[in-house]
JSON list of C-alpha atoms in Angstrom, two decimals:
[
{"chain": "H", "resi": 11, "resn": "MET", "atom": "CA", "xyz": [4.19, -33.28, -8.58]},
{"chain": "H", "resi": 12, "resn": "ALA", "atom": "CA", "xyz": [3.18, -32.19, -5.08]},
{"chain": "H", "resi": 13, "resn": "ILE", "atom": "CA", "xyz": [3.85, -28.58, -4.15]},
{"chain": "H", "resi": 14, "resn": "LYS", "atom": "CA", "xyz": [6.55, -28.13, -1.51]},
{"chain": "H", "resi": 15, "resn": "ILE", "atom": "CA", "xyz": [7.04, -24.81, 0.29]},
{"chain": "H", "resi": 16, "resn": "GLU", "atom": "CA", "xyz": [9.96, -23.85, 2.54]},
{"chain": "H", "resi": 17, "resn": "ILE", "atom": "CA", "xyz": [10.40, -20.57, 4.46]},
{"chain": "H", "resi": 18, "resn": "LEU", "atom": "CA", "xyz": [14.04, -19.54, 4.06]},
{"chain": "H", "resi": 19, "resn": "GLU", "atom": "CA", "xyz": [14.07, -16.16, 5.81]},
{"chain": "H", "resi": 20, "resn": "LYS", "atom": "CA", "xyz": [11.47, -14.01, 7.57]},
{"chain": "H", "resi": 21, "resn": "ASN", "atom": "CA", "xyz": [11.44, -10.76, 9.51]},
{"chain": "H", "resi": 22, "resn": "LYS", "atom": "CA", "xyz": [9.10, -7.81, 10.07]},
{"chain": "H", "resi": 23, "resn": "ASP", "atom": "CA", "xyz": [9.41, -6.43, 6.54]},
{"chain": "H", "resi": 24, "resn": "THR", "atom": "CA", "xyz": [10.55, -9.28, 4.30]},
{"chain": "H", "resi": 25, "resn": "ILE", "atom": "CA", "xyz": [9.97, -12.94, 3.61]},
{"chain": "H", "resi": 26, "resn": "LYS", "atom": "CA", "xyz": [11.95, -15.33, 1.43]},
{"chain": "H", "resi": 27, "resn": "PHE", "atom": "CA", "xyz": [10.57, -18.74, 0.55]},
{"chain": "H", "resi": 28, "resn": "SER", "atom": "CA", "xyz": [11.03, -21.48, -2.03]},
{"chain": "H", "resi": 29, "resn": "VAL", "atom": "CA", "xyz": [8.33, -23.40, -3.88]},
{"chain": "H", "resi": 30, "resn": "GLU", "atom": "CA", "xyz": [8.66, -26.65, -5.78]},
{"chain": "H", "resi": 31, "resn": "GLY", "atom": "CA", "xyz": [5.98, -27.91, -8.15]},
{"chain": "H", "resi": 32, "resn": "ILE", "atom": "CA", "xyz": [4.73, -24.66, -9.75]},
{"chain": "H", "resi": 33, "resn": "SER", "atom": "CA", "xyz": [5.22, -23.32, -13.27]},
{"chain": "H", "resi": 34, "resn": "PRO", "atom": "CA", "xyz": [7.06, -20.09, -14.17]},
{"chain": "H", "resi": 35, "resn": "SER", "atom": "CA", "xyz": [3.76, -18.59, -15.38]},
{"chain": "H", "resi": 36, "resn": "PHE", "atom": "CA", "xyz": [2.16, -19.26, -11.97]},
{"chain": "H", "resi": 37, "resn": "ALA", "atom": "CA", "xyz": [5.13, -17.66, -10.22]},
{"chain": "H", "resi": 38, "resn": "ASN", "atom": "CA", "xyz": [4.98, -14.58, -12.43]},
{"chain": "H", "resi": 39, "resn": "SER", "atom": "CA", "xyz": [1.22, -14.20, -11.96]},
{"chain": "H", "resi": 40, "resn": "LEU", "atom": "CA", "xyz": [1.63, -14.36, -8.19]},
{"chain": "H", "resi": 41, "resn": "ARG", "atom": "CA", "xyz": [4.43, -11.77, -8.30]},
{"chain": "H", "resi": 42, "resn": "ARG", "atom": "CA", "xyz": [2.32, -9.37, -10.39]},
{"chain": "H", "resi": 43, "resn": "ILE", "atom": "CA", "xyz": [-0.64, -9.69, -8.02]},
{"chain": "H", "resi": 44, "resn": "MET", "atom": "CA", "xyz": [1.55, -8.93, -4.98]},
{"chain": "H", "resi": 45, "resn": "ILE", "atom": "CA", "xyz": [2.83, -5.78, -6.70]},
{"chain": "H", "resi": 46, "resn": "SER", "atom": "CA", "xyz": [-0.31, -4.40, -8.29]},
{"chain": "H", "resi": 47, "resn": "GLU", "atom": "CA", "xyz": [-3.57, -5.94, -7.06]},
{"chain": "H", "resi": 48, "resn": "ILE", "atom": "CA", "xyz": [-3.51, -5.93, -3.25]},
{"chain": "H", "resi": 49, "resn": "PRO", "atom": "CA", "xyz": [-5.35, -2.95, -1.71]},
{"chain": "H", "resi": 50, "resn": "THR", "atom": "CA", "xyz": [-3.31, -0.69, 0.56]},
{"chain": "H", "resi": 51, "resn": "MET", "atom": "CA", "xyz": [-3.87, 2.72, 2.17]},
{"chain": "H", "resi": 52, "resn": "ALA", "atom": "CA", "xyz": [-2.32, 5.96, 0.87]},
{"chain": "H", "resi": 53, "resn": "ILE", "atom": "CA", "xyz": [-3.08, 9.68, 0.91]},
{"chain": "H", "resi": 54, "resn": "GLU", "atom": "CA", "xyz": [-4.99, 10.80, -2.18]},
{"chain": "H", "resi": 55, "resn": "TRP", "atom": "CA", "xyz": [-6.27, 14.31, -1.41]},
{"chain": "H", "resi": 56, "resn": "VAL", "atom": "CA", "xyz": [-4.58, 17.15, 0.50]},
{"chain": "H", "resi": 57, "resn": "ASP", "atom": "CA", "xyz": [-6.33, 20.36, 1.54]},
{"chain": "H", "resi": 58, "resn": "PHE", "atom": "CA", "xyz": [-3.70, 23.00, 2.29]},
{"chain": "H", "resi": 59, "resn": "LYS", "atom": "CA", "xyz": [-4.76, 25.58, 4.88]},
{"chain": "H", "resi": 60, "resn": "LYS", "atom": "CA", "xyz": [-1.36, 27.28, 4.92]},
{"chain": "H", "resi": 61, "resn": "ASN", "atom": "CA", "xyz": [1.96, 26.59, 3.22]},
{"chain": "H", "resi": 62, "resn": "ASP", "atom": "CA", "xyz": [4.80, 29.07, 3.69]},
{"chain": "H", "resi": 63, "resn": "SER", "atom": "CA", "xyz": [7.50, 26.53, 2.82]},
{"chain": "H", "resi": 64, "resn": "ALA", "atom": "CA", "xyz": [9.69, 26.74, -0.28]},
{"chain": "H", "resi": 65, "resn": "MET", "atom": "CA", "xyz": [7.93, 23.68, -1.69]},
{"chain": "H", "resi": 66, "resn": "TYR", "atom": "CA", "xyz": [4.86, 23.86, -3.94]},
{"chain": "H", "resi": 67, "resn": "ASP", "atom": "CA", "xyz": [1.58, 22.34, -2.73]},
{"chain": "H", "resi": 68, "resn": "GLU", "atom": "CA", "xyz": [1.66, 19.76, -5.54]},
{"chain": "H", "resi": 69, "resn": "ILE", "atom": "CA", "xyz": [5.13, 18.49, -4.57]},
{"chain": "H", "resi": 70, "resn": "LEU", "atom": "CA", "xyz": [4.19, 18.25, -0.91]},
{"chain": "H", "resi": 71, "resn": "ALA", "atom": "CA", "xyz": [0.99, 16.37, -1.79]},
{"chain": "H", "resi": 72, "resn": "HIS", "atom": "CA", "xyz": [3.03, 13.94, -3.88]},
{"chain": "H", "resi": 73, "resn": "ARG", "atom": "CA", "xyz": [5.46, 13.34, -1.00]},
{"chain": "H", "resi": 74, "resn": "LEU", "atom": "CA", "xyz": [2.60, 12.78, 1.43]},
{"chain": "H", "resi": 75, "resn": "GLY", "atom": "CA", "xyz": [1.02, 10.26, -0.95]},
{"chain": "H", "resi": 76, "resn": "LEU", "atom": "CA", "xyz": [4.18, 8.15, -0.98]},
{"chain": "H", "resi": 77, "resn": "ILE", "atom": "CA", "xyz": [4.26, 7.74, 2.82]},
{"chain": "H", "resi": 78, "resn": "PRO", "atom": "CA", "xyz": [3.19, 4.11, 3.59]},
{"chain": "H", "resi": 79, "resn": "LEU", "atom": "CA", "xyz": [0.32, 3.89, 6.05]},
{"chain": "H", "resi": 80, "resn": "THR", "atom": "CA", "xyz": [-0.94, 1.20, 8.40]},
{"chain": "H", "resi": 81, "resn": "PHE", "atom": "CA", "xyz": [-4.68, 0.49, 8.31]},
{"chain": "H", "resi": 82, "resn": "ASP", "atom": "CA", "xyz": [-7.45, -1.79, 9.52]},
{"chain": "H", "resi": 83, "resn": "LYS", "atom": "CA", "xyz": [-8.53, -3.91, 6.55]},
{"chain": "H", "resi": 84, "resn": "LYS", "atom": "CA", "xyz": [-11.95, -4.50, 8.10]},
{"chain": "H", "resi": 85, "resn": "ALA", "atom": "CA", "xyz": [-12.68, -0.81, 8.65]},
{"chain": "H", "resi": 86, "resn": "TYR", "atom": "CA", "xyz": [-12.26, 0.52, 5.11]},
{"chain": "H", "resi": 87, "resn": "LYS", "atom": "CA", "xyz": [-13.72, -0.21, 1.70]},
{"chain": "H", "resi": 88, "resn": "LEU", "atom": "CA", "xyz": [-12.50, 0.47, -1.80]},
{"chain": "H", "resi": 89, "resn": "PRO", "atom": "CA", "xyz": [-14.07, 3.54, -3.48]},
{"chain": "H", "resi": 90, "resn": "GLU", "atom": "CA", "xyz": [-16.30, 1.41, -5.69]},
{"chain": "H", "resi": 91, "resn": "GLU", "atom": "CA", "xyz": [-17.71, -0.29, -2.59]},
{"chain": "H", "resi": 92, "resn": "CYS", "atom": "CA", "xyz": [-18.41, 2.93, -0.63]},
{"chain": "H", "resi": 93, "resn": "ARG", "atom": "CA", "xyz": [-21.73, 4.72, -0.27]},
{"chain": "H", "resi": 94, "resn": "GLU", "atom": "CA", "xyz": [-20.46, 8.06, -1.53]},
{"chain": "H", "resi": 95, "resn": "ALA", "atom": "CA", "xyz": [-16.79, 7.46, -2.38]},
{"chain": "H", "resi": 96, "resn": "SER", "atom": "CA", "xyz": [-16.11, 10.97, -1.06]},
{"chain": "H", "resi": 97, "resn": "VAL", "atom": "CA", "xyz": [-13.87, 12.32, 1.70]},
{"chain": "H", "resi": 98, "resn": "LYS", "atom": "CA", "xyz": [-16.99, 12.61, 3.89]},
{"chain": "H", "resi": 99, "resn": "ASP", "atom": "CA", "xyz": [-17.42, 8.82, 3.88]},
{"chain": "H", "resi": 100, "resn": "SER", "atom": "CA", "xyz": [-15.56, 7.43, 6.92]},
{"chain": "H", "resi": 101, "resn": "GLN", "atom": "CA", "xyz": [-15.68, 3.91, 5.46]},
{"chain": "H", "resi": 102, "resn": "CYS", "atom": "CA", "xyz": [-13.84, 5.13, 2.39]},
{"chain": "H", "resi": 103, "resn": "TYR", "atom": "CA", "xyz": [-11.47, 7.85, 3.62]},
{"chain": "H", "resi": 104, "resn": "ALA", "atom": "CA", "xyz": [-9.31, 8.39, 6.70]},
{"chain": "H", "resi": 105, "resn": "LYS", "atom": "CA", "xyz": [-8.43, 11.94, 7.75]},
{"chain": "H", "resi": 106, "resn": "LEU", "atom": "CA", "xyz": [-4.95, 13.04, 8.85]},
{"chain": "H", "resi": 107, "resn": "LYS", "atom": "CA", "xyz": [-3.98, 16.53, 10.00]},
{"chain": "H", "resi": 108, "resn": "LEU", "atom": "CA", "xyz": [-0.67, 18.33, 10.18]},
{"chain": "H", "resi": 109, "resn": "LYS", "atom": "CA", "xyz": [0.20, 21.71, 11.72]},
{"chain": "H", "resi": 110, "resn": "LYS", "atom": "CA", "xyz": [3.80, 22.84, 12.23]},
{"chain": "H", "resi": 111, "resn": "LYS", "atom": "CA", "xyz": [5.69, 26.10, 12.58]},
{"chain": "H", "resi": 112, "resn": "GLY", "atom": "CA", "xyz": [9.38, 26.62, 11.81]},
{"chain": "H", "resi": 113, "resn": "PRO", "atom": "CA", "xyz": [12.19, 26.43, 12.34]},
{"chain": "H", "resi": 114, "resn": "CYS", "atom": "CA", "xyz": [11.92, 22.63, 12.13]},
{"chain": "H", "resi": 115, "resn": "THR", "atom": "CA", "xyz": [11.91, 19.63, 9.84]},
{"chain": "H", "resi": 116, "resn": "VAL", "atom": "CA", "xyz": [8.44, 18.22, 9.26]},
{"chain": "H", "resi": 117, "resn": "TYR", "atom": "CA", "xyz": [8.37, 14.41, 9.48]},
{"chain": "H", "resi": 118, "resn": "SER", "atom": "CA", "xyz": [5.78, 11.76, 8.67]},
{"chain": "H", "resi": 119, "resn": "GLY", "atom": "CA", "xyz": [5.30, 11.23, 12.41]},
{"chain": "H", "resi": 120, "resn": "ASP", "atom": "CA", "xyz": [3.87, 14.76, 12.64]},
{"chain": "H", "resi": 121, "resn": "LEU", "atom": "CA", "xyz": [0.72, 13.58, 10.86]},
{"chain": "H", "resi": 122, "resn": "GLU", "atom": "CA", "xyz": [-2.14, 13.19, 13.33]},
{"chain": "H", "resi": 123, "resn": "SER", "atom": "CA", "xyz": [-4.85, 10.73, 12.31]},
{"chain": "H", "resi": 124, "resn": "ASP", "atom": "CA", "xyz": [-8.50, 10.67, 13.33]},
{"chain": "H", "resi": 125, "resn": "ASP", "atom": "CA", "xyz": [-8.20, 6.86, 13.26]},
{"chain": "H", "resi": 126, "resn": "GLU", "atom": "CA", "xyz": [-5.45, 5.30, 15.40]},
{"chain": "H", "resi": 127, "resn": "SER", "atom": "CA", "xyz": [-5.21, 2.35, 12.99]},
{"chain": "H", "resi": 128, "resn": "VAL", "atom": "CA", "xyz": [-4.19, 4.70, 10.15]},
{"chain": "H", "resi": 129, "resn": "LYS", "atom": "CA", "xyz": [-0.72, 6.14, 10.69]},
{"chain": "H", "resi": 130, "resn": "PRO", "atom": "CA", "xyz": [2.67, 6.27, 8.93]},
{"chain": "H", "resi": 131, "resn": "VAL", "atom": "CA", "xyz": [4.61, 3.01, 9.02]},
{"chain": "H", "resi": 132, "resn": "PHE", "atom": "CA", "xyz": [7.76, 5.06, 9.68]},
{"chain": "H", "resi": 133, "resn": "ASP", "atom": "CA", "xyz": [7.81, 8.25, 11.81]},
{"chain": "H", "resi": 134, "resn": "LYS", "atom": "CA", "xyz": [11.04, 9.76, 10.50]},
{"chain": "H", "resi": 135, "resn": "ILE", "atom": "CA", "xyz": [10.33, 10.21, 6.79]},
{"chain": "H", "resi": 136, "resn": "PRO", "atom": "CA", "xyz": [11.24, 13.87, 6.09]},
{"chain": "H", "resi": 137, "resn": "ILE", "atom": "CA", "xyz": [8.53, 15.87, 4.30]},
{"chain": "H", "resi": 138, "resn": "VAL", "atom": "CA", "xyz": [9.81, 19.46, 4.22]},
{"chain": "H", "resi": 139, "resn": "LYS", "atom": "CA", "xyz": [12.02, 21.88, 6.16]},
{"chain": "H", "resi": 140, "resn": "LEU", "atom": "CA", "xyz": [10.44, 25.01, 7.60]},
{"chain": "H", "resi": 141, "resn": "PHE", "atom": "CA", "xyz": [12.54, 28.08, 8.35]},
{"chain": "H", "resi": 142, "resn": "GLU", "atom": "CA", "xyz": [11.90, 30.73, 10.99]},
{"chain": "H", "resi": 143, "resn": "GLY", "atom": "CA", "xyz": [8.33, 32.02, 10.82]},
{"chain": "H", "resi": 144, "resn": "GLU", "atom": "CA", "xyz": [7.19, 29.56, 8.12]},
{"chain": "H", "resi": 145, "resn": "GLU", "atom": "CA", "xyz": [4.05, 27.53, 8.77]},
{"chain": "H", "resi": 146, "resn": "LEU", "atom": "CA", "xyz": [2.47, 24.42, 7.28]},
{"chain": "H", "resi": 147, "resn": "GLU", "atom": "CA", "xyz": [-1.10, 23.40, 7.97]},
{"chain": "H", "resi": 148, "resn": "LEU", "atom": "CA", "xyz": [-3.06, 20.81, 6.03]},
{"chain": "H", "resi": 149, "resn": "VAL", "atom": "CA", "xyz": [-5.70, 18.10, 6.11]},
{"chain": "H", "resi": 150, "resn": "ALA", "atom": "CA", "xyz": [-4.98, 14.91, 4.17]},
{"chain": "H", "resi": 151, "resn": "TYR", "atom": "CA", "xyz": [-7.41, 12.19, 3.13]},
{"chain": "H", "resi": 152, "resn": "ALA", "atom": "CA", "xyz": [-6.25, 8.59, 2.63]},
{"chain": "H", "resi": 153, "resn": "ARG", "atom": "CA", "xyz": [-8.09, 5.76, 0.91]},
{"chain": "H", "resi": 154, "resn": "LEU", "atom": "CA", "xyz": [-7.56, 2.21, -0.30]},
{"chain": "H", "resi": 155, "resn": "GLY", "atom": "CA", "xyz": [-6.22, 1.68, -3.79]},
{"chain": "H", "resi": 156, "resn": "TYR", "atom": "CA", "xyz": [-4.22, -0.68, -6.02]},
{"chain": "H", "resi": 157, "resn": "GLY", "atom": "CA", "xyz": [-0.61, -0.56, -7.16]},
{"chain": "H", "resi": 158, "resn": "LYS", "atom": "CA", "xyz": [-1.83, -0.81, -10.78]},
{"chain": "H", "resi": 159, "resn": "GLU", "atom": "CA", "xyz": [-3.62, 2.50, -10.19]},
{"chain": "H", "resi": 160, "resn": "HIS", "atom": "CA", "xyz": [-0.60, 4.34, -8.73]},
{"chain": "H", "resi": 161, "resn": "ILE", "atom": "CA", "xyz": [2.71, 3.24, -7.23]},
{"chain": "H", "resi": 162, "resn": "LYS", "atom": "CA", "xyz": [1.79, 4.83, -3.88]},
{"chain": "H", "resi": 163, "resn": "TRP", "atom": "CA", "xyz": [-0.63, 1.92, -3.37]},
{"chain": "H", "resi": 164, "resn": "GLN", "atom": "CA", "xyz": [1.97, -0.76, -4.23]},
{"chain": "H", "resi": 165, "resn": "ALA", "atom": "CA", "xyz": [1.89, -3.38, -1.48]},
{"chain": "H", "resi": 166, "resn": "ALA", "atom": "CA", "xyz": [5.29, -4.97, -2.00]},
{"chain": "H", "resi": 167, "resn": "ILE", "atom": "CA", "xyz": [8.50, -5.26, -3.93]},
{"chain": "H", "resi": 168, "resn": "ALA", "atom": "CA", "xyz": [8.44, -8.86, -5.16]},
{"chain": "H", "resi": 169, "resn": "ALA", "atom": "CA", "xyz": [10.86, -10.93, -7.21]},
{"chain": "H", "resi": 170, "resn": "TYR", "atom": "CA", "xyz": [11.59, -14.58, -7.89]},
{"chain": "H", "resi": 171, "resn": "SER", "atom": "CA", "xyz": [14.28, -16.77, -9.39]},
{"chain": "H", "resi": 172, "resn": "ILE", "atom": "CA", "xyz": [14.20, -20.31, -10.78]},
{"chain": "H", "resi": 173, "resn": "ASP", "atom": "CA", "xyz": [17.08, -22.77, -10.43]},
{"chain": "H", "resi": 174, "resn": "ASP", "atom": "CA", "xyz": [18.00, -25.52, -12.92]},
{"chain": "H", "resi": 175, "resn": "LYS", "atom": "CA", "xyz": [15.80, -28.00, -11.04]},
{"chain": "H", "resi": 176, "resn": "GLY", "atom": "CA", "xyz": [12.70, -25.82, -11.40]},
{"chain": "H", "resi": 177, "resn": "LYS", "atom": "CA", "xyz": [12.55, -24.64, -7.78]},
{"chain": "H", "resi": 178, "resn": "VAL", "atom": "CA", "xyz": [11.18, -21.11, -7.49]},
{"chain": "H", "resi": 179, "resn": "THR", "atom": "CA", "xyz": [12.54, -18.80, -4.80]},
{"chain": "H", "resi": 180, "resn": "PHE", "atom": "CA", "xyz": [10.48, -15.71, -3.93]},
{"chain": "H", "resi": 181, "resn": "GLU", "atom": "CA", "xyz": [11.69, -12.60, -2.13]},
{"chain": "H", "resi": 182, "resn": "VAL", "atom": "CA", "xyz": [8.92, -10.28, -0.94]},
{"chain": "H", "resi": 183, "resn": "GLU", "atom": "CA", "xyz": [9.51, -6.97, 0.83]},
{"chain": "H", "resi": 184, "resn": "SER", "atom": "CA", "xyz": [6.56, -4.99, 2.14]},
{"chain": "H", "resi": 185, "resn": "CYS", "atom": "CA", "xyz": [6.50, -1.31, 1.14]},
{"chain": "H", "resi": 186, "resn": "SER", "atom": "CA", "xyz": [3.07, -0.76, 2.69]},
{"chain": "H", "resi": 187, "resn": "GLY", "atom": "CA", "xyz": [1.26, -1.16, 6.01]},
{"chain": "H", "resi": 188, "resn": "LEU", "atom": "CA", "xyz": [0.86, -4.91, 5.43]},
{"chain": "H", "resi": 189, "resn": "LYS", "atom": "CA", "xyz": [3.07, -7.69, 6.75]},
{"chain": "H", "resi": 190, "resn": "PRO", "atom": "CA", "xyz": [4.95, -9.66, 4.04]},
{"chain": "H", "resi": 191, "resn": "GLU", "atom": "CA", "xyz": [3.15, -12.90, 4.90]},
{"chain": "H", "resi": 192, "resn": "GLU", "atom": "CA", "xyz": [-0.20, -11.09, 4.64]},
{"chain": "H", "resi": 193, "resn": "ILE", "atom": "CA", "xyz": [0.74, -9.96, 1.15]},
{"chain": "H", "resi": 194, "resn": "VAL", "atom": "CA", "xyz": [1.60, -13.49, 0.02]},
{"chain": "H", "resi": 195, "resn": "LEU", "atom": "CA", "xyz": [-1.59, -15.01, 1.45]},
{"chain": "H", "resi": 196, "resn": "GLU", "atom": "CA", "xyz": [-3.81, -12.28, 0.04]},
{"chain": "H", "resi": 197, "resn": "ALA", "atom": "CA", "xyz": [-2.17, -12.66, -3.38]},
{"chain": "H", "resi": 198, "resn": "LEU", "atom": "CA", "xyz": [-2.99, -16.37, -3.33]},
{"chain": "H", "resi": 199, "resn": "GLU", "atom": "CA", "xyz": [-6.63, -15.60, -2.43]},
{"chain": "H", "resi": 200, "resn": "ILE", "atom": "CA", "xyz": [-6.90, -13.11, -5.29]},
{"chain": "H", "resi": 201, "resn": "PHE", "atom": "CA", "xyz": [-5.32, -15.60, -7.70]},
{"chain": "H", "resi": 202, "resn": "GLU", "atom": "CA", "xyz": [-7.80, -18.28, -6.60]},
{"chain": "H", "resi": 203, "resn": "LYS", "atom": "CA", "xyz": [-10.73, -15.93, -7.20]},
{"chain": "H", "resi": 204, "resn": "LYS", "atom": "CA", "xyz": [-9.43, -15.13, -10.67]},
{"chain": "H", "resi": 205, "resn": "LEU", "atom": "CA", "xyz": [-9.23, -18.84, -11.50]},
{"chain": "H", "resi": 206, "resn": "GLU", "atom": "CA", "xyz": [-12.78, -19.39, -10.21]},
{"chain": "H", "resi": 207, "resn": "GLU", "atom": "CA", "xyz": [-14.10, -16.51, -12.33]},
{"chain": "H", "resi": 208, "resn": "PHE", "atom": "CA", "xyz": [-12.24, -17.82, -15.38]},
{"chain": "H", "resi": 209, "resn": "SER", "atom": "CA", "xyz": [-13.59, -21.33, -14.81]},
{"chain": "H", "resi": 210, "resn": "SER", "atom": "CA", "xyz": [-17.13, -19.99, -14.42]},
{"chain": "H", "resi": 211, "resn": "LYS", "atom": "CA", "xyz": [-16.95, -18.04, -17.70]},
{"chain": "H", "resi": 212, "resn": "ILE", "atom": "CA", "xyz": [-15.51, -21.02, -19.58]},
{"chain": "H", "resi": 213, "resn": "SER", "atom": "CA", "xyz": [-18.25, -23.32, -18.25]},
{"chain": "H", "resi": 214, "resn": "LYS", "atom": "CA", "xyz": [-20.89, -20.97, -19.67]},
{"chain": "H", "resi": 215, "resn": "LEU", "atom": "CA", "xyz": [-19.46, -21.49, -23.15]},
{"chain": "H", "resi": 216, "resn": "LYS", "atom": "CA", "xyz": [-20.19, -25.21, -23.10]}
]
């Protein structure tokens, strides 16, 4: 049976499409790749210079890590591909700074990046509230990672359903700096590479 694909809905953050001619196992494999195996950018390390807020450093670092970031896929490498895999390696880590004094609410848009391609997807994600006289100053370091490593690197929320005729309908919502169609296409490329590697290993057994 020939594979038939139809785009049902599409906007900046989500895509919905149907596929005929694929098995449930193929659909599930594709969904899992979209969720856990597509590299995205997220903050990993935070160096606090000053934190007078009521929130502990660890909690603030966790919040910062969950802020989705845009990034240039060609400019950064995964840690295992970097020369040093340290915060000093500009091909591995992007640096973002934040300095605010209360009274104010600190938002994701207050992060200032050394690389204009790396910035929060949304500017109005609240981080912490500072009262009169309180200060927050930090340097954050972001790198590429996988959703299977930590949820902060999850590229998308993906689900599918199958009707009684076997047609599979996917719904993919980006929760990262990637467009939904980019996520689908990259997932297919990763799946193809996995099949090629599997085929190569099987052929060596003959």
